[in-house]
Short mmCIF file of C-alpha atoms and ligand atoms in Angstrom, two decimals:
data_model
loop_
_atom_site.label_atom_id
_atom_site.label_comp_id
_atom_site.label_asym_id
_atom_site.label_seq_id
_atom_site.Cartn_x
_atom_site.Cartn_y
_atom_site.Cartn_z
CA LEU A 1 -19.58 11.55 -21.90
CA ASN A 2 -22.56 9.76 -20.32
CA PRO A 3 -25.19 11.54 -18.14
CA HIS A 4 -23.38 10.62 -14.95
CA ASP A 5 -20.21 12.27 -16.19
CA VAL A 6 -22.11 15.43 -17.03
CA VAL A 7 -23.49 15.56 -13.54
CA ARG A 8 -20.07 15.04 -12.02
CA ALA A 9 -18.57 17.81 -14.29
CA LEU A 10 -21.26 20.31 -13.21
CA LEU A 11 -21.25 19.47 -9.47
CA ARG A 12 -17.43 18.92 -8.95
CA GLU A 13 -16.62 19.38 -5.24
CA ARG A 14 -20.25 20.11 -4.49
CA ALA A 15 -20.89 16.35 -5.06
CA ASP A 16 -19.58 15.67 -1.52
CA ARG A 17 -22.04 17.92 0.34
CA ALA A 18 -24.27 16.27 2.95
CA PRO A 19 -28.01 16.57 2.38
CA ARG A 20 -30.28 18.87 4.47
CA GLU A 21 -33.52 17.43 5.90
CA ARG A 22 -35.44 18.14 2.62
CA GLY A 23 -35.42 20.23 -0.51
CA GLU A 24 -38.53 21.59 -2.13
CA ALA A 25 -39.12 23.54 -5.42
CA TYR A 26 -41.64 24.44 -7.95
CA ALA A 27 -41.27 24.45 -11.77
CA PRO A 28 -43.78 25.49 -14.51
CA ALA A 29 -44.91 23.35 -17.39
CA ASN A 30 -44.00 24.89 -20.78
CA ILE A 31 -45.44 24.94 -24.23
CA ALA A 32 -43.10 25.22 -27.15
CA LEU A 33 -44.00 27.85 -29.82
CA CYS A 34 -41.11 26.52 -31.96
CA LYS A 35 -40.91 22.86 -31.27
CA TYR A 36 -38.10 20.58 -30.18
CA TRP A 37 -38.38 17.49 -32.27
CA GLY A 38 -35.40 15.18 -32.96
CA LYS A 39 -32.33 14.35 -30.93
CA ARG A 40 -28.67 14.35 -32.10
CA ASP A 41 -27.68 12.44 -28.88
CA ALA A 42 -30.38 10.21 -27.32
CA GLY A 43 -28.35 9.54 -24.10
CA LEU A 44 -27.88 13.25 -23.25
CA ASN A 45 -31.14 14.48 -24.79
CA LEU A 46 -29.29 16.81 -27.13
CA PRO A 47 -31.62 18.31 -29.78
CA ILE A 48 -31.01 18.70 -33.47
CA THR A 49 -32.49 22.17 -33.50
CA SER A 50 -33.00 25.05 -30.97
CA SER A 51 -36.56 25.67 -29.68
CA LEU A 52 -38.52 28.49 -27.97
CA SER A 53 -41.22 28.08 -25.32
CA VAL A 54 -43.37 29.92 -22.90
CA SER A 55 -43.82 28.70 -19.29
CA LEU A 56 -47.25 28.21 -17.92
CA GLY A 57 -47.18 30.21 -14.68
CA ASP A 58 -48.87 28.31 -11.90
CA LEU A 59 -49.55 25.21 -13.98
CA GLY A 60 -46.65 23.14 -13.05
CA ALA A 61 -45.15 20.76 -10.43
CA ARG A 62 -44.17 21.32 -6.84
CA THR A 63 -41.75 18.56 -5.71
CA ARG A 64 -40.24 17.67 -2.30
CA ILE A 65 -37.34 15.30 -1.80
CA GLU A 66 -35.97 13.74 1.43
CA PRO A 67 -33.31 11.15 2.02
CA LEU A 68 -34.76 7.88 3.04
CA ASP A 69 -33.53 4.90 5.06
CA GLY A 70 -34.09 1.55 3.32
CA PRO A 71 -33.40 -0.15 0.13
CA ASP A 72 -35.86 1.51 -2.20
CA ASP A 73 -37.07 4.97 -3.28
CA ARG A 74 -40.61 6.01 -2.64
CA PHE A 75 -42.37 8.15 -5.14
CA VAL A 76 -45.80 9.82 -4.54
CA LEU A 77 -47.53 11.61 -7.31
CA ASN A 78 -50.55 13.67 -6.63
CA GLY A 79 -51.13 11.93 -3.32
CA ARG A 80 -50.75 8.37 -4.76
CA GLU A 81 -47.86 6.19 -4.10
CA ALA A 82 -46.42 5.03 -7.47
CA GLU A 83 -45.85 1.34 -8.24
CA PRO A 84 -42.20 0.69 -7.32
CA ASN A 85 -41.64 -1.02 -10.64
CA GLY A 86 -44.06 1.14 -12.76
CA SER A 87 -42.75 3.35 -15.49
CA ALA A 88 -43.03 6.62 -13.53
CA ALA A 89 -41.03 5.37 -10.50
CA ARG A 90 -38.45 3.76 -12.83
CA ARG A 91 -37.99 6.93 -14.74
CA VAL A 92 -37.47 8.96 -11.62
CA GLY A 93 -35.22 6.34 -10.05
CA ALA A 94 -33.06 6.18 -13.19
CA PHE A 95 -32.77 10.00 -13.15
CA LEU A 96 -31.75 10.03 -9.48
CA ASP A 97 -29.14 7.32 -10.27
CA ARG A 98 -27.37 9.81 -12.40
CA PHE A 99 -26.74 11.88 -9.27
CA ARG A 100 -26.07 9.26 -6.62
CA GLY A 101 -24.71 6.28 -8.64
CA ALA A 102 -26.55 2.95 -8.56
CA ASP A 103 -25.76 2.32 -4.85
CA GLY A 104 -26.25 5.84 -3.41
CA PRO A 105 -28.82 7.08 -0.99
CA ARG A 106 -32.51 6.35 -1.47
CA TYR A 107 -35.12 9.17 -1.50
CA PHE A 108 -38.74 9.85 -0.71
CA VAL A 109 -40.01 12.10 -3.57
CA GLU A 110 -43.44 13.73 -3.43
CA SER A 111 -44.75 15.70 -6.38
CA GLU A 112 -47.99 17.58 -6.88
CA SER A 113 -48.76 18.37 -10.53
CA ARG A 114 -51.56 20.65 -11.72
CA ILE A 115 -51.47 19.29 -15.19
CA PRO A 116 -52.59 15.99 -16.74
CA VAL A 117 -49.71 13.46 -16.66
CA GLY A 118 -48.51 11.88 -19.83
CA ALA A 119 -50.89 13.74 -22.20
CA GLY A 120 -48.38 15.65 -24.22
CA LEU A 121 -48.68 18.56 -21.83
CA ALA A 122 -45.12 18.79 -20.77
CA SER A 123 -45.81 17.20 -17.45
CA SER A 124 -42.38 15.49 -17.53
CA ALA A 125 -40.77 18.89 -18.23
CA SER A 126 -42.09 20.53 -15.06
CA GLY A 127 -41.56 17.27 -13.10
CA PHE A 128 -37.80 16.97 -13.94
CA ALA A 129 -37.20 20.71 -13.56
CA ALA A 130 -38.81 20.73 -10.18
CA LEU A 131 -36.85 17.66 -9.15
CA VAL A 132 -33.50 19.16 -10.13
CA LYS A 133 -34.30 22.39 -8.27
CA ALA A 134 -35.38 20.36 -5.20
CA LEU A 135 -32.13 18.42 -5.33
CA ASP A 136 -30.26 21.66 -5.62
CA ARG A 137 -31.96 22.80 -2.39
CA LEU A 138 -31.62 19.51 -0.61
CA TYR A 139 -27.80 19.62 -1.07
CA GLY A 140 -27.38 23.36 -0.96
CA TRP A 141 -25.51 23.29 -4.32
CA ASP A 142 -26.78 26.69 -5.33
CA LEU A 143 -25.96 26.04 -8.96
CA PRO A 144 -26.55 28.71 -11.63
CA PRO A 145 -29.77 28.35 -13.72
CA GLU A 146 -27.79 27.33 -16.88
CA SER A 147 -26.36 24.26 -14.97
CA LEU A 148 -29.81 23.38 -13.63
CA SER A 149 -31.08 23.58 -17.21
CA ILE A 150 -28.50 21.16 -18.40
CA LEU A 151 -29.29 18.80 -15.49
CA ALA A 152 -33.05 19.01 -16.21
CA ARG A 153 -32.35 18.16 -19.79
CA LEU A 154 -30.95 14.80 -18.78
CA GLY A 155 -34.47 13.92 -17.42
CA SER A 156 -36.32 15.04 -20.55
CA GLY A 157 -35.24 17.47 -23.18
CA SER A 158 -38.02 20.03 -22.84
CA ALA A 159 -37.39 20.07 -19.01
CA CYS A 160 -34.39 22.35 -19.61
CA ARG A 161 -36.85 25.10 -20.55
CA SER A 162 -39.04 24.63 -17.44
CA VAL A 163 -36.22 25.84 -15.12
CA TYR A 164 -37.43 29.34 -15.97
CA ASP A 165 -40.63 31.45 -16.13
CA GLY A 166 -41.62 33.39 -19.19
CA PHE A 167 -40.31 33.04 -22.70
CA VAL A 168 -37.37 30.70 -22.88
CA VAL A 169 -34.94 29.76 -25.75
CA TRP A 170 -33.19 26.41 -25.67
CA GLU A 171 -30.05 26.75 -27.77
CA ALA A 172 -29.30 23.42 -29.44
CA GLY A 173 -25.55 23.87 -29.01
CA GLU A 174 -22.79 22.06 -30.86
CA ARG A 175 -20.64 20.26 -28.32
CA ALA A 176 -20.76 16.53 -27.98
CA ASP A 177 -20.91 16.79 -24.22
CA GLY A 178 -23.90 19.20 -24.44
CA MET A 179 -22.41 21.78 -22.13
CA ASP A 180 -23.62 24.46 -24.53
CA SER A 181 -27.05 22.92 -24.98
CA LEU A 182 -29.16 24.81 -22.43
CA ALA A 183 -32.01 27.15 -22.00
CA ARG A 184 -32.07 30.85 -21.19
CA ARG A 185 -34.92 33.17 -20.31
CA MET A 186 -35.81 36.04 -22.59
CA ASP A 187 -36.32 39.46 -20.97
CA GLU A 188 -39.66 40.25 -22.60
CA GLU A 189 -42.98 39.81 -20.82
CA TRP A 190 -46.49 39.70 -22.26
CA PRO A 191 -48.99 40.15 -19.42
CA ASP A 192 -52.07 39.74 -21.69
CA LEU A 193 -50.92 36.41 -23.16
CA ARG A 194 -53.06 33.41 -22.31
CA ILE A 195 -52.72 29.71 -23.12
CA GLY A 196 -55.93 27.66 -22.98
CA LEU A 197 -55.48 23.87 -22.52
CA HIS A 198 -58.14 22.06 -24.33
CA ILE A 199 -57.88 18.44 -23.04
CA VAL A 200 -59.12 15.92 -25.58
CA SER A 201 -57.69 12.89 -23.72
CA SER A 202 -55.53 12.35 -20.60
CA ALA A 203 -54.80 8.75 -21.55
CA PRO A 204 -51.13 7.87 -22.02
CA LYS A 205 -50.07 8.52 -25.59
CA PRO A 206 -49.55 5.44 -27.90
CA VAL A 207 -46.10 6.56 -29.05
CA GLY A 208 -43.91 8.38 -26.58
CA SER A 209 -42.03 11.52 -27.67
CA ARG A 210 -38.65 9.68 -27.46
CA GLU A 211 -39.76 6.91 -29.78
CA GLY A 212 -41.69 9.42 -31.97
CA MET A 213 -38.66 11.60 -32.41
CA ASN A 214 -36.34 8.72 -33.13
CA ARG A 215 -38.64 7.22 -35.72
CA THR A 216 -39.15 10.58 -37.34
CA VAL A 217 -35.41 11.38 -37.60
CA GLU A 218 -34.61 7.91 -38.94
CA THR A 219 -37.40 7.49 -41.51
CA SER A 220 -39.04 10.77 -42.39
CA LEU A 221 -37.95 12.47 -45.59
CA LEU A 222 -39.96 15.55 -44.59
CA TYR A 223 -37.84 15.81 -41.48
CA ARG A 224 -34.93 16.94 -43.63
CA VAL A 225 -36.46 20.39 -44.04
CA TRP A 226 -37.27 20.70 -40.25
CA PRO A 227 -33.97 22.49 -39.41
CA GLU A 228 -34.58 25.02 -42.13
CA ARG A 229 -38.16 25.52 -40.85
CA VAL A 230 -36.89 26.20 -37.40
CA ALA A 231 -34.14 28.56 -38.68
CA ALA A 232 -36.97 30.64 -40.24
CA ASP A 233 -39.50 30.43 -37.40
CA LEU A 234 -37.18 31.16 -34.39
CA PRO A 235 -36.28 34.68 -35.49
CA ARG A 236 -39.91 35.38 -36.44
CA LEU A 237 -41.08 34.41 -32.97
CA ARG A 238 -38.30 36.46 -31.34
CA ASP A 239 -39.35 39.52 -33.39
CA ALA A 240 -43.08 38.89 -32.63
CA ILE A 241 -42.26 38.78 -28.98
CA ARG A 242 -40.20 41.93 -29.10
CA ASP A 243 -42.83 43.82 -31.11
CA ARG A 244 -45.75 42.25 -29.19
CA ASP A 245 -47.20 41.26 -32.51
CA PHE A 246 -49.79 38.62 -31.51
CA GLU A 247 -50.85 37.65 -35.06
CA ALA A 248 -47.18 36.92 -35.93
CA LEU A 249 -46.60 35.03 -32.73
CA GLY A 250 -49.75 32.89 -33.14
CA ALA A 251 -49.58 32.30 -36.86
CA THR A 252 -45.81 31.22 -36.55
CA ALA A 253 -46.47 28.89 -33.56
CA GLU A 254 -49.40 27.27 -35.24
CA SER A 255 -47.59 26.68 -38.54
CA ASN A 256 -44.52 25.47 -36.69
CA ALA A 257 -46.63 22.80 -34.82
CA LEU A 258 -48.21 21.69 -38.13
CA THR A 259 -44.85 21.29 -39.77
CA MET A 260 -43.67 19.17 -36.83
CA HIS A 261 -46.74 16.94 -37.15
CA ALA A 262 -46.20 16.72 -40.95
CA THR A 263 -42.69 15.34 -40.29
CA MET A 264 -44.20 12.68 -37.99
CA MET A 265 -46.90 11.71 -40.52
CA ASP A 266 -44.08 11.12 -43.01
CA ALA A 267 -42.33 8.72 -40.64
CA ARG A 268 -42.52 5.05 -41.41
CA PRO A 269 -44.67 3.68 -39.82
CA PRO A 270 -46.40 7.06 -39.66
CA ILE A 271 -47.24 8.75 -36.43
CA LEU A 272 -50.57 10.58 -36.00
CA TYR A 273 -51.35 11.94 -32.65
CA TRP A 274 -54.59 13.71 -33.46
CA LYS A 275 -58.10 12.47 -32.61
CA PRO A 276 -61.30 13.64 -34.29
CA GLU A 277 -61.79 16.02 -31.43
CA THR A 278 -58.31 17.46 -32.06
CA VAL A 279 -59.28 18.36 -35.66
CA GLY A 280 -62.61 19.64 -34.41
CA ALA A 281 -60.84 22.12 -32.11
CA MET A 282 -58.53 23.18 -34.83
CA GLU A 283 -61.60 23.91 -37.04
CA ARG A 284 -63.33 25.86 -34.18
CA ILE A 285 -60.25 28.03 -33.76
CA ARG A 286 -60.12 28.74 -37.45
CA ALA A 287 -63.81 29.72 -37.33
CA LEU A 288 -63.12 31.98 -34.39
CA ARG A 289 -60.41 33.70 -36.40
CA ALA A 290 -62.68 34.08 -39.40
CA ALA A 291 -65.10 35.78 -37.00
CA GLY A 292 -62.40 38.23 -36.02
CA VAL A 293 -61.13 36.60 -32.77
CA ALA A 294 -57.35 36.42 -32.72
CA ALA A 295 -56.76 32.84 -31.55
CA TYR A 296 -54.17 30.27 -32.65
CA TYR A 297 -53.30 26.70 -31.60
CA THR A 298 -50.33 24.57 -31.08
CA ILE A 299 -50.31 20.81 -30.47
CA ASP A 300 -47.49 18.66 -29.01
CA ALA A 301 -47.00 14.87 -29.04
CA GLY A 302 -50.53 14.06 -28.09
CA PRO A 303 -54.15 14.88 -29.08
CA ASN A 304 -54.59 17.96 -26.88
CA VAL A 305 -54.85 21.50 -28.27
CA LYS A 306 -53.25 24.56 -26.66
CA ILE A 307 -54.98 27.79 -27.63
CA LEU A 308 -53.01 30.97 -27.80
CA TYR A 309 -54.93 34.19 -27.30
CA GLU A 310 -54.87 37.58 -25.55
CA GLU A 311 -56.86 38.54 -22.48
CA SER A 312 -59.18 40.76 -24.61
CA SER A 313 -60.49 37.60 -26.39
CA GLU A 314 -61.20 35.64 -23.23
CA ASN A 315 -65.01 35.79 -23.43
CA ALA A 316 -65.15 34.60 -26.96
CA ILE A 317 -62.69 31.83 -26.25
CA ARG A 318 -64.44 30.59 -23.16
CA GLU A 319 -67.68 30.55 -25.00
CA ALA A 320 -66.22 28.34 -27.72
CA PHE A 321 -64.26 26.19 -25.25
CA PRO A 322 -66.16 26.10 -21.92
CA GLU A 323 -63.97 23.46 -20.37
CA LEU A 324 -60.74 25.18 -20.98
CA GLN A 325 -57.96 25.20 -18.41
CA ILE A 326 -56.30 28.61 -18.64
CA ALA A 327 -52.61 29.39 -18.03
CA ILE A 328 -51.38 32.95 -17.43
CA PRO A 329 -47.70 32.96 -18.19
CA PHE A 330 -47.08 36.48 -16.86
CA ALA A 331 -49.36 36.87 -13.92
CA GLN A 332 -48.86 40.27 -12.27
O1 LIG B 1 -38.97 16.71 -23.69
P1 LIG B 1 -39.79 15.58 -24.38
O2 LIG B 1 -38.93 14.45 -24.66
O3 LIG B 1 -41.05 15.28 -23.62
O4 LIG B 1 -40.30 16.13 -25.80
C1 LIG B 1 -41.13 17.22 -26.00
C2 LIG B 1 -41.58 17.29 -27.43
C3 LIG B 1 -42.66 18.28 -27.79
O5 LIG B 1 -43.41 18.51 -26.61
C4 LIG B 1 -43.53 17.67 -28.84
C5 LIG B 1 -42.15 19.59 -28.28
C6 LIG B 1 -41.50 20.57 -27.31
O6 LIG B 1 -40.65 21.30 -27.73
O7 LIG B 1 -41.94 20.55 -26.14
#
């Protein structure tokens, strides 16, 4: 099965529906507490392991899509028209091709994102999830969230988790067609949970997550223990969420991120996303902990640091990180 077949299998007779005037939708960014790192199928973005994330509330992407007369798509990101042949426009165009075929309708797509693009902050996750939801509205498909999750995965793996708010588990699945590789929302909420985004750099990363994963899976010996690590961390995180045990949540998420980075450092050639400021922030968080402030970090495929803490620690965290952008996953 290729991505276009997956789309056809999910849409079936819905594929013939005529578009409305426009479709518009919002999707949050998400941060993995147990990471997705490594694909078993690169074409369908099927992961080797399951993962668990939390969505970032109002830090995300709002996307509008309209059919367009003319030969080319137009893509406006944060008020700026994207270069028609630039990487962002090509990626969106290639994703839309999975739905329309190569000679289907053209679209005008406008997206506002409240997070730095391309900085390992899951901007592609909220972008593809919002685009799939906007398409669902444009054509009135009214697909169940599990189907939207599969479709968003075809854009970028972690996007399948951004279809939902709150804590989300992406089950790796076993099927070759990926129809069982989708995300589901957990019931639990955690109103006091905060995620601070410490932006070290918004520059595009030197090695994209797709290449980083492939190189790690193919060359890293340490990667062989990654599935075992995930098998231990996932239930720990589920328990921590159920028991509202912040230390267990934070410590497990932090260690899981470090293990992921260890597998990358063992790739040949090695991949190291950290900058001196990344390590500096890690040290500051450790010092905060030593001073009695419950704070933990996680880091994705980039130099930026995401700080996990609870509302009661907000003052201490803000003092240590004055520039922090703060996400409230469960805003009341
Ligand atoms: O969905 P992608 O291809 O952008 O990969 C995301 C990988 C990490 O952000 C490093 C981990 C994760 O689970 O989000």
